[in-house]
Every structure is written in structure tokens, then in C-alpha cells.
Amino acid sequence: MGGGFTRNLVLLGLLILTGLLFRSVLADATLPPADLVIANGPDPRSLDPAVTTAIADGRVLSSLFEGLLDVDPRTLEPVPALAATMPEVSEDGLTWTFAIRDGLKWSDGEPLDATGLRWSFLRFLDPSTAARFTELLYGVRGAKAFNDTGDGQDAVGIEAPDARTLIFRLERPVPHFAAILTLFPLYPVPRHAVLRFGAQWVKPEHYVCNGPFRPVFWRVRDRIRVVKNPHYRCADEVALQTVDYLCTESAAAQLNLYVNDRADIITEVPTAAVPELIRRYGEDATGEFRPTARLGTFFYRINTTRSPFTNRKVRLALSLAVDRQSIVENVTRAGELPARSLVPPGTRCASVEYEPPLVARFDLARAKTLLAEGLQELNLTVADVPVFEVLYSADVVDQAVAEVLQKQWETLGLRCRLVNMDGGSIRTAIRQLDYAIGRSSWIGDFNDPSNFLELFVSDSGGNRTGFEDAAYDSSITEAAPRAASDAERARLFRAAETRLLAEAPFIPIYHYVSRSMVKPWVRGYHRNVLDWHPPRWWSIER
Amino acid sequence: MTPALRGLVVLAGFVVVPAILFWLGGRAERSHGRLLSFACRRIAWLGWTALVVFTLSFFLMRAVPGGPFDDERRMAPQVKRNLEARFGLDRPVAEQYLAALGGLPSLDFGPCMTLRDFTVREIIAQGLPPSMLLGLAALAWMLLIGVPVGVLAATRRGSTLDVTLTALASLGMAVPNFVLAGALMMPLVFWSGWLPAAGLTTVDAVLLPSFCLGAPFAAQVARLVRTGLLEVLTQDWVRTARAKGLSERRVVLGHALRGAMLPVVTFLGPALAGILTGSLVIEQVFAIPGVGTHFVQSALNRDYTLSLGMVMLYTVLVYGLNAVADLIHGLLDPRVSLS
Amino acid sequence: MSNAAPTRGASKSDSPGRLAWRAFRHRRSARLATAVLVVVGGLALLAPLLPLAAPSAVHLDAKLRGPTFTAIEGAAFDAAEIKDPGRLTGWLLSARVAVFGSWELPPLFGTDALGRCLLSRILWGARLSLMVGLVASIISLIIGVGWGAVAGYAGGRTDAVLMRAVDVLYALPLMFIVIFVVALLRGFRNAHPELDVNPSLVLFAVIGATSWLTMARIVRGQVTSLRSAAFIDAARACGARPTTILWRHVLPNVSPVVLVTLTLTVPRVMLFEAFLSFLGLGVEAPDVSWGVLARQGFDALTAVHASLWLIAFPGLAFALTLLAMNVVGDALRDALDPRLRGERS
């Protein structure tokens, strides 16, 4: 900066740059305010329903699409959506016939019919789509083979004999098939847009959907804005014009936004704030914060291929040594339910309430006896048990739970090392059975015990414990689906779960609650066990 | 041309082009002076550094267990295969490396693996303006606080004011920036409601995050200015200036400060690197849509493409800023040789 | 302090080192800061001897208590709480048990979300945090000084290659390396359980291995300018080997700068540890460091409720220690710089 001139030039340049930055950043951010703002958690993986699985993704997609069937947020029953009525199911439960509504339109006005829907389902299964959750449709004839190899598209049992009829032919009975068809990965995608724009169809400028809203703006780590879709079949019932889905990773930031009145709905709150939130916003105060039970279980997997956890009694001892009541009272603190089973209470087998076998409990004396017995069977003593690794994630609550578990297992004379792993490593380690004990969780996608119990079927991608039990597998995948009645199915599930809990390839800790907060002026937000809140019903009443 | 072949060409280019530049730089020194030569050499080194960093990071990432599609949610093996095939992860690592390298000259890092609707370039392009704004504002805080405090402390050396200011400045560097953010958020955001808590929608939303980001560096600048000024003030020409009857203010602000700013200029490079790294905490705390959060998150998610993009961004920024700092340093102080 | 080159020849009574030491000693702030460091270091070292609760002793009934003089009911110190104490720690612990029995101080600084005594955690955490700083400084001393000295002394092509390598490493984002190396090392640890690698040690090593770059640069700059100094030429003329010259003549002359750089490296590294802890990549529980405590304190701050003590005390510990280190560093620099030594406060 030899002279004043150069220096001034540099300064001027910097000033202009700053000005431009301010302009570009703030101009983007100062969109006109939305009718409703929801802090949604992390950015969706994609706006293509086929490739998403995360719950936060599902919340955004539920504003953009409607499936064949939808879930009524009050009753959680599947209700007709694109289908005009509930499907006709054949006697053997293998053929599901849907009558598609007349006059359905995509958000660009193009017609939506059964042929388009069939194409969308086949695209979902096509290996080149690389959809994540294709297991959902593996009950359909030929679906697995097609998804596996890319051959045999015509053999897949999804047929559209005319523009208003869609038929699914199943390989085996899937009693909860209706519930599956409500799930967001199966939302229909627009053939014309996908074929025209290829991978670019998910960009807001090319986006075509069929739900109450359509996206107009997405800035990563900031927000997705959706506006009302005039071509939606019940457009006149949709009260909101614009909704913002904020991408906020941290619960603390979500609460900040809520307290500052920058968000109307938040999906998570920091645990440290929970008692105060209950006091200020709880049931007895404004009612904005009412943690409600939700179909989800936090549990620890045990690697059953690693000594001494090859022994059932040792595993059971670990489970019996866990004081779940103390964990939910002192650590999670939002009214979580101590988990005594894998399937959360409140799960239903269609018409029948499923009563999970409440087996897991806290019994230190019994745990000690079992541990001694189990180790004796292995010709080991407590002193021989090496220090084992417990994998947990960096989350605050996870860490606290892990630390409490470590303490409680110490009372058995067992020592573990807590290994705080980043997301990528923990998942890989668990997948490759390169762990002893690792944190895990499952959030129910639909209300059926199979959604949880299928996790521990031997060849399930969700097992990851090395647990194999042919009798368990057959009762979940063979016997239960063919059960004569819902009550019979529930009974079979219960027997299977009892067996599973006795084998203890995992340690249930607690059942989740939904920790969302909703401003009093938001209407149509029905709290339910699936934590499922279709924005179509939302309205603002100040 | 296959991607692998293009990668080979690019690889050769990354070796040869800097070499030519280097040679040209050597020749330019005689004919066109040291500035051009300096620029040529630095760009040449940048090219090589970029190649080395790219290669190191690429293979380090692949050596680490885990991949971008290791969701804990259940996934059938064939689904994973499908996904890997889609992103070319089923090919030999060497081929993947060349393919990735081939996109480097056009800044094409490929599609993002975790945010599937975006390419890495789109994500960086979206996140850079907020981050730059935050960084510039932090830089402004750094200089606006650091320089005056340093000057004051130096001119009143040994006084209570010096001790207090130095202590305060050091205090700024002595707490982690998230602790500072937490401590300041309480009164400024929650108790008084003066500033917004999160997001980047208004001008005042920039104030607090950039302060928390810049404060630790302000402290260092203050110390550098103080030390530099003290050193300059003992030099003969300052005595001469004083002897000539120039006011102390003019001696300090008009003459000595320029010399004392030299270390500050050198410090700009590392400071910006630090601000870049620090921003990933601050962006997370204040929910700012910048690139900072991707930095760690992409590595944790094993998002190979986004990670590489972020690493290259960081490398080029840090290297470039260091070079610019050296350049300015050289221009300000003719005794320093530019090499 | 500094071991000035003998070639410079000065009488014992007023060697530069002594002069510097005197200058340093005469600065009140420097004395105070040194005292703080000695106290913090001493407390950290002797933490097992003090009648503190075990840092990992969980009392869920007493969670989130503010600073208090009331003891937690039913709390009693159990030395078994502290896993794998080293020999020194074990000895201190048994001394503590012999003196105080199972009596422990009430949670003077309050308790955390699991009812653990914050005071105890801060003092035990100091051991780890200071250790991180120590390890990093030793590594930067060995690698950084060596690297820089060789580059600076050899000059020419060796210098260029060594320093470009440093540039490359500088341009590599640290975070990135740490995330991946930590993941790699866990694999290594599981593959070789017999080596019994302490996970925290691994973290130290990684941080240390990346913290020597600044040192290398600074030392190289100093050595480059020393290389052509008359006394080095003289030594060379006398036929001294390069290693001897480096060791006997060059290094002692750069030691002041090295010392000052160290006092800056340690705080930087300790903050980096905090930063890693913020991202959940720090030491593993039940080990505790100031970074972990700062992170927990930060988590306890929410829009509706704040357990202020959880952030205030770890923050203060950080601030006080690093502040003291900076002051000592400043004072050292001033003291070692003969031009500044004249006017002291």
C-alpha cells in the first residue's frame, strides 16, 4: 500500500465487497415472513421422497405430497388420499386393489393417474434410483428381485389396468400394507418432471408435487419455503399460504428461535431446559410444551458374537442392572417411559391394542446371579471379563445415559470404556459388528409391532447384533402375517417379543416422547404417538 | 474422454503448469521485478500444495472406516450397493481418485453425498456469502478493537490502563469462543432482547456472532500492536522525529504505527484461518447458514465429495490469504525479500 | 532462563539470562501470573491429595445444585471410583484416604447434571487440560524446533523443501485431520488391544503433532538470520561440526523466542481441545477436561434457564490460566528483548 491512493482503493474495495455481501445475504434472508415457521432440524437429505429416510425429511415432504393413503393425525388410521376409498383386499390378502380418485393433478396442472403412480413405484424400486427404504415394498411380488438386479421390471406385481385402478399383488400377506402405503418414501413422484429434468427435478424451479404445498426456495442450513399448491385436491381446505421449514441442527437454537417468536413450532428442545419448560409452558401453564409418548425406543445393542456377550445370561444381567426409572427421572427428564420391551406401549395391531411383554426391569440381585451363572457357563470369572467398549454419540443426553450405565454396570464388577464416536464411525462399527455395546434407537414409521420386531430378524439390515433365531424369524415373517385375526397376530408378536427379550440381544432403555413446542395460535396440530403432523390441517388463529 | 483419463491429464497439469510458472517466475524476476516473480512462484506453490492436500485428504478419507451411506437405519445390502454404484464408489480407489481430480480445475467436486439435491459447488456457493460476511465482520471487530487497544496499551506502557487493557485483551483470547458466545447471549439476547438469537436475517444479527468470532483475534492483534509499537518507538528515527518536535500523537499514529502494523499484517493469514475454523462453532451456535458447519459435519458423515470441496476451499483460502499477507508485508517493508 | 551462547562471553553476574530473569522478576504482573500458574499446576498435580469428591462420582439426587457449603447426603469418597490411577496418583490417593478418610468437601462450585462435584471435576480436569498443553509443547519443542533449525541452518533447497512441507500442512485443515486420525486410531487400538493405548494419549499426540508448525516457522526465521552471524562463522571456521554448531551455538540463541512461542502454543492447544470437545471429539468419559466442562456449561445455558455456575467456573479456570500464561509470555518476551529491558514497570 505504497501510497494513500492504493490504500484508499483497497479500503473502498473492501467496503463495496462488504456492502454486496450484506445485500446478497440479507436480501435472500429477508423474504416476506411466512404464515407459519417450523424449526425442523437438519436439512432434508433430498426433496426426492424416494431417497429420504430421516424423520425431519418426512416432515417437509408431508407438506409437498400425498400418497395413495394418508394417516389421520387424530386417529392414526390410514385414510384414503389419492385412492378414492380404502383398498379392496382379496380373501388371501395377496391382492390389493385401489380405485384412484378422478381429476387428480400435479402442482403444474398435469393429470395424475394410476399409470403415473405405477411408474413412480417402479422408479422407487429401480436400483438406479438408489432409494433407501426399498424394503418397504419387498412384500410385493418380484419387487425384491427387481430392486436387486434391475431386471424383471415387468414381473413386479404392481399393475395399472386402467387410469383409475392400481393393483398390488403380494408375495405373502402383509397385514399392515395400508400403513406402509402412507409412508413418505412412497409418495408419488411426477414422471413428466423426472424424465424432463433428470436429477434437476428436485430443484424448486422444476419441482412438481401433488400435496398441499410446493417448494419455492431452499437455502442449505437456512430454510425451505413452501407455498400453497393451487392444484391440490383439497386446496380450499388448506389455510396457510406459506410455511418456512427452518434448518436448525441444534435444539438450543430451536428454543432460542421459539422464545424470540421466530418459530411457531419447534421439534426439539435442549434437555437442560426441560424442567423449566414444563414449569412455564407445560400442561398446567400455557400448554405449549406437552411431551407426549411417541412410538420410539432408545436402546443399546449388544454384539452377541463377542465373548462374554455370547452368553444369554450375561446379556440379560447387563439389562437387569440398568435402573431405567432413574435414567428417565434424572437424565432425560421429559416424561420418557422406562423401556421394558422393544415395542413401545400404545402400538396397535390394527384393531387390537398390542400389549408388549414388560420383561426388562431393574433387579440388581438377579443381575448378579445371572452374571455369575453365565460366566460360569463360559468358564470365566468377573475378573476375566475384559474392559469392553460402549459406543455412544456426542449428544448430551446420550453421553449422560452412557455415563450412568457405566456406573450401573460397575456395580456388577464389570468395567467398560465409553467411546464417543462421530456419526460415521459409530454406524460403521455397529454395522460391521466391530463393537461390544452400542447406542441405537428406532422410531416407529407406522403403528404396527412388526415395524419394531422385524429389526431383529436374522437377515434384517437393522439387526446388527449377530442375533439369529430361526423360531423368532419364522414367527415374525411367516406366522404373524398369516394370522387369522388381529388378536391372533398380536398374540404371536407377543410370544416372539417375549422370546426376544429373554435372549436380550439389546438393552431397552426408554421410550421417546415428542418434545415439540407449539405456539398457542397454531391450530390443527394434533399430538399423537407417531409425532405425525400433516401441515395440511394447520391454521393460525390469533 | 473418460473421467479417469481426464484425471490423468489434470494430474499431469498440476505437476507441469506450476513448474512452468515457477520457471517463468524466475525469469520474470530479472525483467519485470520481484512482484510478478513472487506472484508466479506463489501460484505455482499453490498449485502443488492443492494437489498434495487433495491427494492426502482423499486417501486419508478412504482409509478411515465408514462411508457416506452407512446409515444406522436399516438398509439392505443391495440398497447400499445401488447407492455406491450411483456415486461411483464401487470402482477402484485409484480410478475414483482420478475422476475426482479431473473435476478440480472446473471446481466440480461432484454431487454432494448427504444433501443429494445439491452439487458441492452449489452448497459452497450458497454458504460462502454468509460465512464471508461473518468473517469480514469478525475481521472488522478484530481491527477496530485490537489496534486502538494495542496503541493505548503501548503508549501508556506500565500504567494501570495498560495492565487493565492487556489483561482484558488476553481474557478475550483465554476463553473458548462458544463460552464467550454463551456468556454474551444471556444478557444481550435473552434478558434484554436487544439482539436476535439465531439466523442471519437482519443486520443486527451479524453483530454478536462476529464479535464472538473476532474477539479472540482482537486480543492477539492488540498484543501484536503493543509489542510492535514498543519496538518501533525505541528506534532511532522515532527519537529523531520526537526531537524534531513532532507531537507524540503524530509520532505514534502518523509514523510508528505503520511499522508496528507489520506483524499484524503477517498475522492476518493465520487469523483468517482461525476465523474460518472458529466460524464452524459460531455458525452452529447462532444457526448461521454458512459453510462452517459443513466443514466438520461433512467429515463426520463421511461425505467424501463435500469434505474434499471444503478442504480445498480451506486450503486455497488459507494459502491465498497467507500469500496476500506476505505480499502486503513485502510491500510495506522493503527489507523483506519476497520469495 | 536463556542459556546464552558461550561464544558471546559475558561475566557470570550479568549474563543476558540473568538480566532477563531480573527484568522478569521485577514485573509485578509477571510475578502474579507465575504464582497463578504455580497454584493451578500445583492444584492439578495434587488434586488426588485434596479432600475432593471423586470427579466421576454420580449423585443423581443431587444434580444441578448451585454452589453450596452443604455436603451431599450420603456422599463418601471411594478411591475405587478413580480408575487406573498412575503410580503417583495412586500414592497420592492413598495418602488422601489416610489423612481425610472418606470425608469429602461439599460441592463448593455446585454440581452438574449428574450430580458430580464441579470443583473436583475442574481440578481433575486441569490435569488433563494442562497435560494436553504440556504434551503439545513438548512435541512442538522437539519436532518444531528441530525442523525449523535444520531448515534455517541448512538453507537452500533443504530449507525450501522443509518449509513448503510446513506450508502444505498449514493449509490442511486441522479439524479434518483430527476427525479422521482419531477414527483410524480406534481401529488400530482394537486391532492391538495388547498395546493398551490410552485414548486420551492418542488425542494428545494428534493435537501435538499438528501444533508444531508455527514453532518450526519461527525458529527457522530466527536461525536463518543467525546463520550468517559472526560468531557462527567463527565456530564454523574453527571446524565445529554442523550438529555441534546447531546444538551449542544456534539453539541457545533462539531459546528466548522458543520460550515465548511456547507460552503462546499452550493456550492455543488448550483452546483447540475445548473446540474438539465442543464438537464431541474430545476426551472420553469418565475422563474430564476443561473443554468437556466448558461444553457442558454451554449446554446448560438455554433461553429459559441457565445453570450459570456450570459455565462460570470452567470459564474462569480457562481464563485465569490462559491469561496467566499470556502474561508470562509477554513478560518473557519483554524481558528477553534487551531493547525493552531498560524501562520496566
XYZ file of C-alpha atoms in Angstrom, chain B:
339
model
C -12.529 -38.740 -22.705
C -13.171 -40.985 -19.737
C -13.114 -39.388 -16.297
C -10.027 -41.364 -15.374
C -8.170 -40.177 -18.439
C -9.163 -36.617 -17.755
C -7.918 -37.119 -14.228
C -4.549 -38.207 -15.545
C -4.339 -35.130 -17.741
C -5.244 -32.917 -14.799
C -2.697 -34.675 -12.633
C -0.021 -34.012 -15.211
C -1.235 -30.444 -15.493
C -0.969 -29.934 -11.744
C 2.628 -31.011 -11.850
C 3.725 -29.304 -15.039
C 1.867 -25.996 -15.076
C 3.196 -24.836 -11.683
C 6.670 -25.886 -12.799
C 6.369 -23.683 -15.877
C 5.028 -20.856 -13.754
C 7.907 -21.312 -11.406
C 10.393 -21.115 -14.208
C 8.639 -18.088 -15.655
C 8.737 -16.515 -12.212
C 12.480 -16.971 -12.111
C 12.855 -15.268 -15.478
C 10.423 -12.530 -14.656
C 12.489 -11.564 -11.657
C 15.173 -10.157 -13.903
C 12.920 -8.497 -16.419
C 9.753 -7.485 -14.593
C 10.752 -7.109 -10.989
C 10.087 -9.112 -7.909
C 6.347 -8.587 -7.631
C 5.445 -10.587 -10.711
C 8.016 -13.186 -9.880
C 6.598 -13.511 -6.370
C 3.092 -13.928 -7.684
C 4.184 -16.564 -10.196
C 6.033 -18.588 -7.612
C 3.291 -18.421 -5.055
C 0.700 -19.518 -7.573
C 2.975 -22.348 -8.578
C 3.309 -23.439 -4.967
C -0.432 -23.090 -4.506
C -0.933 -25.496 -7.386
C 1.391 -28.070 -5.896
C 0.030 -27.586 -2.396
C -3.506 -28.022 -3.661
C -2.529 -31.250 -5.364
C -0.791 -32.603 -2.285
C -3.615 -31.603 0.056
C -6.186 -33.065 -2.292
C -4.333 -36.337 -2.550
C -3.644 -36.585 1.164
C -7.230 -35.848 2.139
C -8.651 -38.152 -0.476
C -6.688 -41.144 0.657
C -6.973 -40.315 4.344
C -10.745 -40.277 3.984
C -10.821 -43.579 2.188
C -8.531 -45.157 4.752
C -10.919 -44.348 7.573
C -13.662 -46.861 8.311
C -17.130 -45.824 7.291
C -18.704 -44.448 4.208
C -21.327 -41.874 3.338
C -24.110 -44.433 3.194
C -23.523 -46.180 6.480
C -26.832 -45.110 7.881
C -27.657 -46.722 11.115
C -31.169 -47.082 9.875
C -31.536 -50.463 8.367
C -30.504 -50.759 4.802
C -30.488 -53.893 2.747
C -27.073 -54.729 1.287
C -28.333 -54.383 -2.260
C -29.618 -50.879 -1.493
C -26.202 -49.914 -0.313
C -24.693 -51.433 -3.433
C -27.090 -49.396 -5.556
C -26.140 -46.226 -3.756
C -22.442 -46.872 -4.059
C -22.768 -47.635 -7.725
C -24.611 -44.391 -8.218
C -21.773 -42.366 -6.767
C -19.054 -44.431 -8.391
C -17.837 -45.797 -5.064
C -17.801 -49.314 -6.458
C -14.863 -48.559 -8.717
C -11.207 -48.971 -7.744
C -9.971 -46.214 -5.461
C -7.343 -45.075 -7.940
C -9.996 -44.582 -10.584
C -12.173 -42.677 -8.137
C -9.229 -40.506 -7.292
C -8.536 -39.638 -10.889
C -12.193 -38.992 -11.559
C -12.375 -36.623 -8.586
C -9.170 -34.924 -9.624
C -10.474 -34.447 -13.140
C -13.207 -32.152 -11.869
C -10.878 -29.985 -9.820
C -9.905 -27.406 -12.476
C -13.534 -26.639 -13.183
C -14.272 -26.597 -9.423
C -16.549 -29.535 -9.997
C -16.375 -31.672 -6.892
C -19.325 -33.735 -7.932
C -22.693 -34.227 -6.288
C -22.970 -33.888 -2.540
C -23.480 -37.288 -0.951
C -25.537 -36.291 2.051
C -27.537 -33.407 0.624
C -28.468 -35.195 -2.508
C -30.214 -32.325 -4.294
C -27.102 -30.204 -4.451
C -23.708 -30.337 -6.012
C -20.818 -29.492 -3.752
C -20.269 -26.343 -5.764
C -23.832 -25.208 -5.161
C -23.514 -25.765 -1.440
C -20.301 -23.791 -1.254
C -21.723 -21.033 -3.422
C -24.742 -20.788 -1.119
C -22.830 -20.910 2.116
C -19.908 -18.695 1.244
C -21.612 -15.264 1.310
C -22.924 -15.594 4.877
C -19.614 -17.002 6.017
C -17.681 -14.252 4.287
C -19.919 -11.641 5.786
C -19.399 -13.140 9.195
C -15.660 -13.401 8.619
C -15.320 -9.831 7.383
C -17.338 -8.529 10.286
C -15.147 -10.533 12.646
C -12.101 -9.066 10.948
C -13.545 -5.602 11.422
C -14.101 -6.269 15.127
C -10.600 -7.632 15.348
C -9.009 -4.484 13.928
C -11.433 -1.998 15.455
C -10.782 -3.310 18.926
C -7.314 -4.687 18.555
C -5.455 -1.717 17.089
C -6.723 1.052 19.409
C -6.289 -1.133 22.451
C -2.774 -2.018 21.357
C -1.865 1.623 20.749
C -3.296 2.730 24.051
C -1.546 -0.022 25.924
C 1.773 0.755 24.257
C 1.674 4.499 24.760
C 0.683 4.149 28.382
C 3.074 1.313 28.945
C 3.164 0.106 32.503
C 0.224 2.200 33.600
C -2.885 0.734 35.165
C -4.622 1.346 31.849
C -2.015 -0.757 30.060
C -2.299 -3.548 32.566
C -6.092 -3.499 32.505
C -6.342 -3.353 28.745
C -3.751 -6.066 28.243
C -5.494 -8.214 30.794
C -8.876 -7.665 29.139
C -7.396 -8.352 25.731
C -5.789 -11.524 26.971
C -9.030 -12.516 28.586
C -10.602 -12.360 25.148
C -8.211 -14.983 23.880
C -8.401 -17.003 27.008
C -11.894 -18.428 26.795
C -13.257 -20.739 24.129
C -15.422 -18.768 21.726
C -18.532 -20.777 22.499
C -18.172 -19.892 26.156
C -17.915 -16.247 25.161
C -20.972 -16.660 22.951
C -22.937 -18.283 25.726
C -21.927 -15.678 28.246
C -22.835 -12.773 25.968
C -26.048 -14.318 24.710
C -27.536 -14.365 28.178
C -27.624 -10.587 28.773
C -27.750 -9.356 25.173
C -30.304 -11.745 23.784
C -32.393 -13.373 26.453
C -32.521 -10.900 29.303
C -32.705 -7.690 27.318
C -33.906 -8.933 23.964
C -31.648 -6.451 22.179
C -30.227 -8.844 19.629
C -31.744 -11.761 17.733
C -30.694 -15.177 18.957
C -30.189 -17.028 15.736
C -30.238 -16.869 11.990
C -28.953 -14.207 9.672
C -31.931 -12.202 8.584
C -31.173 -8.715 9.812
C -28.111 -6.502 10.072
C -28.008 -6.671 13.852
C -27.923 -10.456 13.667
C -24.345 -10.164 12.434
C -23.107 -8.210 15.448
C -22.915 -10.783 18.186
C -21.676 -13.796 16.203
C -18.964 -11.774 14.525
C -17.912 -10.289 17.843
C -17.569 -13.723 19.413
C -15.622 -14.826 16.380
C -13.373 -11.789 16.206
C -12.726 -11.080 19.885
C -10.016 -13.705 20.459
C -8.151 -12.395 17.446
C -8.668 -8.803 18.528
C -6.812 -9.716 21.652
C -3.911 -11.069 19.669
C -3.879 -8.017 17.404
C -3.797 -5.777 20.447
C -0.800 -7.653 21.778
C 0.946 -7.559 18.428
C 0.345 -3.833 18.006
C 1.508 -3.161 21.514
C 4.688 -5.147 21.129
C 5.334 -3.816 17.648
C 4.777 -0.249 18.670
C 7.014 -0.577 21.691
C 9.731 -1.929 19.479
C 9.339 0.799 16.885
C 9.216 3.530 19.465
C 12.713 2.676 20.648
C 14.191 3.109 17.213
C 16.394 5.995 16.275
C 14.171 7.581 13.703
C 11.405 7.885 16.224
C 13.757 9.667 18.543
C 14.672 11.922 15.667
C 11.026 12.595 14.945
C 10.404 13.378 18.562
C 13.466 15.567 18.667
C 12.136 17.473 15.687
C 9.233 18.450 17.894
C 6.539 16.306 16.360
C 3.686 15.740 18.772
C 3.594 12.318 20.392
C 0.263 11.660 18.704
C 1.735 12.315 15.292
C 4.782 10.259 16.023
C 2.702 7.317 17.095
C -0.236 7.436 14.733
C 1.470 9.022 11.789
C 4.716 7.116 11.693
C 5.326 4.457 14.248
C 2.011 2.701 13.819
C 2.720 1.857 10.227
C 5.810 -0.040 11.226
C 4.012 -1.634 14.125
C 1.291 -2.907 11.818
C 3.715 -5.211 10.038
C 3.284 -8.130 12.419
C -0.466 -7.546 12.268
C -0.391 -7.942 8.519
C 1.561 -11.153 8.863
C -0.939 -12.265 11.428
C -3.863 -11.738 9.022
C -3.200 -15.039 7.303
C -3.297 -17.240 10.414
C -6.081 -15.085 11.850
C -8.264 -15.713 8.858
C -7.553 -19.402 9.053
C -8.534 -19.256 12.710
C -11.666 -17.295 11.937
C -12.555 -19.888 9.330
C -12.167 -22.690 11.831
C -13.812 -20.754 14.626
C -16.767 -19.960 12.444
C -17.858 -23.556 12.446
C -18.607 -23.354 16.126
C -20.121 -19.896 15.949
C -22.242 -20.746 12.930
C -23.591 -23.716 14.797
C -24.296 -21.749 17.962
C -26.073 -18.943 16.124
C -27.616 -21.095 13.373
C -25.998 -19.148 10.562
C -26.295 -20.696 7.104
C -22.604 -20.533 6.252
C -20.115 -23.125 5.073
C -18.564 -23.540 8.509
C -20.905 -26.237 9.722
C -20.377 -28.321 6.606
C -16.752 -28.397 7.377
C -16.952 -30.731 10.328
C -20.290 -32.262 9.518
C -19.196 -33.484 6.109
C -16.160 -35.139 7.597
C -18.248 -36.764 10.312
C -20.773 -38.003 7.778
C -18.008 -39.258 5.510
C -19.483 -37.168 2.749
C -16.447 -37.651 0.548
C -17.265 -35.093 -2.096
C -18.397 -32.300 0.194
C -15.461 -32.925 2.505
C -12.998 -32.636 -0.332
C -14.682 -29.485 -1.522
C -14.460 -27.963 1.937
C -10.835 -28.985 2.359
C -9.905 -27.452 -0.966
C -11.802 -24.290 -0.129
C -9.963 -24.027 3.152
C -6.601 -24.741 1.594
C -6.948 -22.213 -1.185
C -8.275 -19.569 1.189
C -5.600 -20.054 3.797
C -2.805 -20.347 1.301
C -4.059 -17.437 -0.752
C -4.529 -15.202 2.266
C -1.112 -16.078 3.574
C 0.356 -15.172 0.214
C -1.522 -11.878 0.179
C -0.359 -11.182 3.708
C 3.225 -11.868 2.660
C 2.773 -9.658 -0.363
C 1.461 -6.746 1.675
C 4.177 -7.339 4.200
C 6.753 -7.191 1.449
C 5.283 -4.036 0.011
C 5.177 -2.326 3.374
C 8.633 -3.361 4.374
C 11.142 -3.292 1.541
C 13.720 -5.084 3.655
C 11.707 -8.279 3.492
C 12.563 -10.349 0.476
C 9.658 -11.826 -1.356
C 10.314 -15.423 -2.054
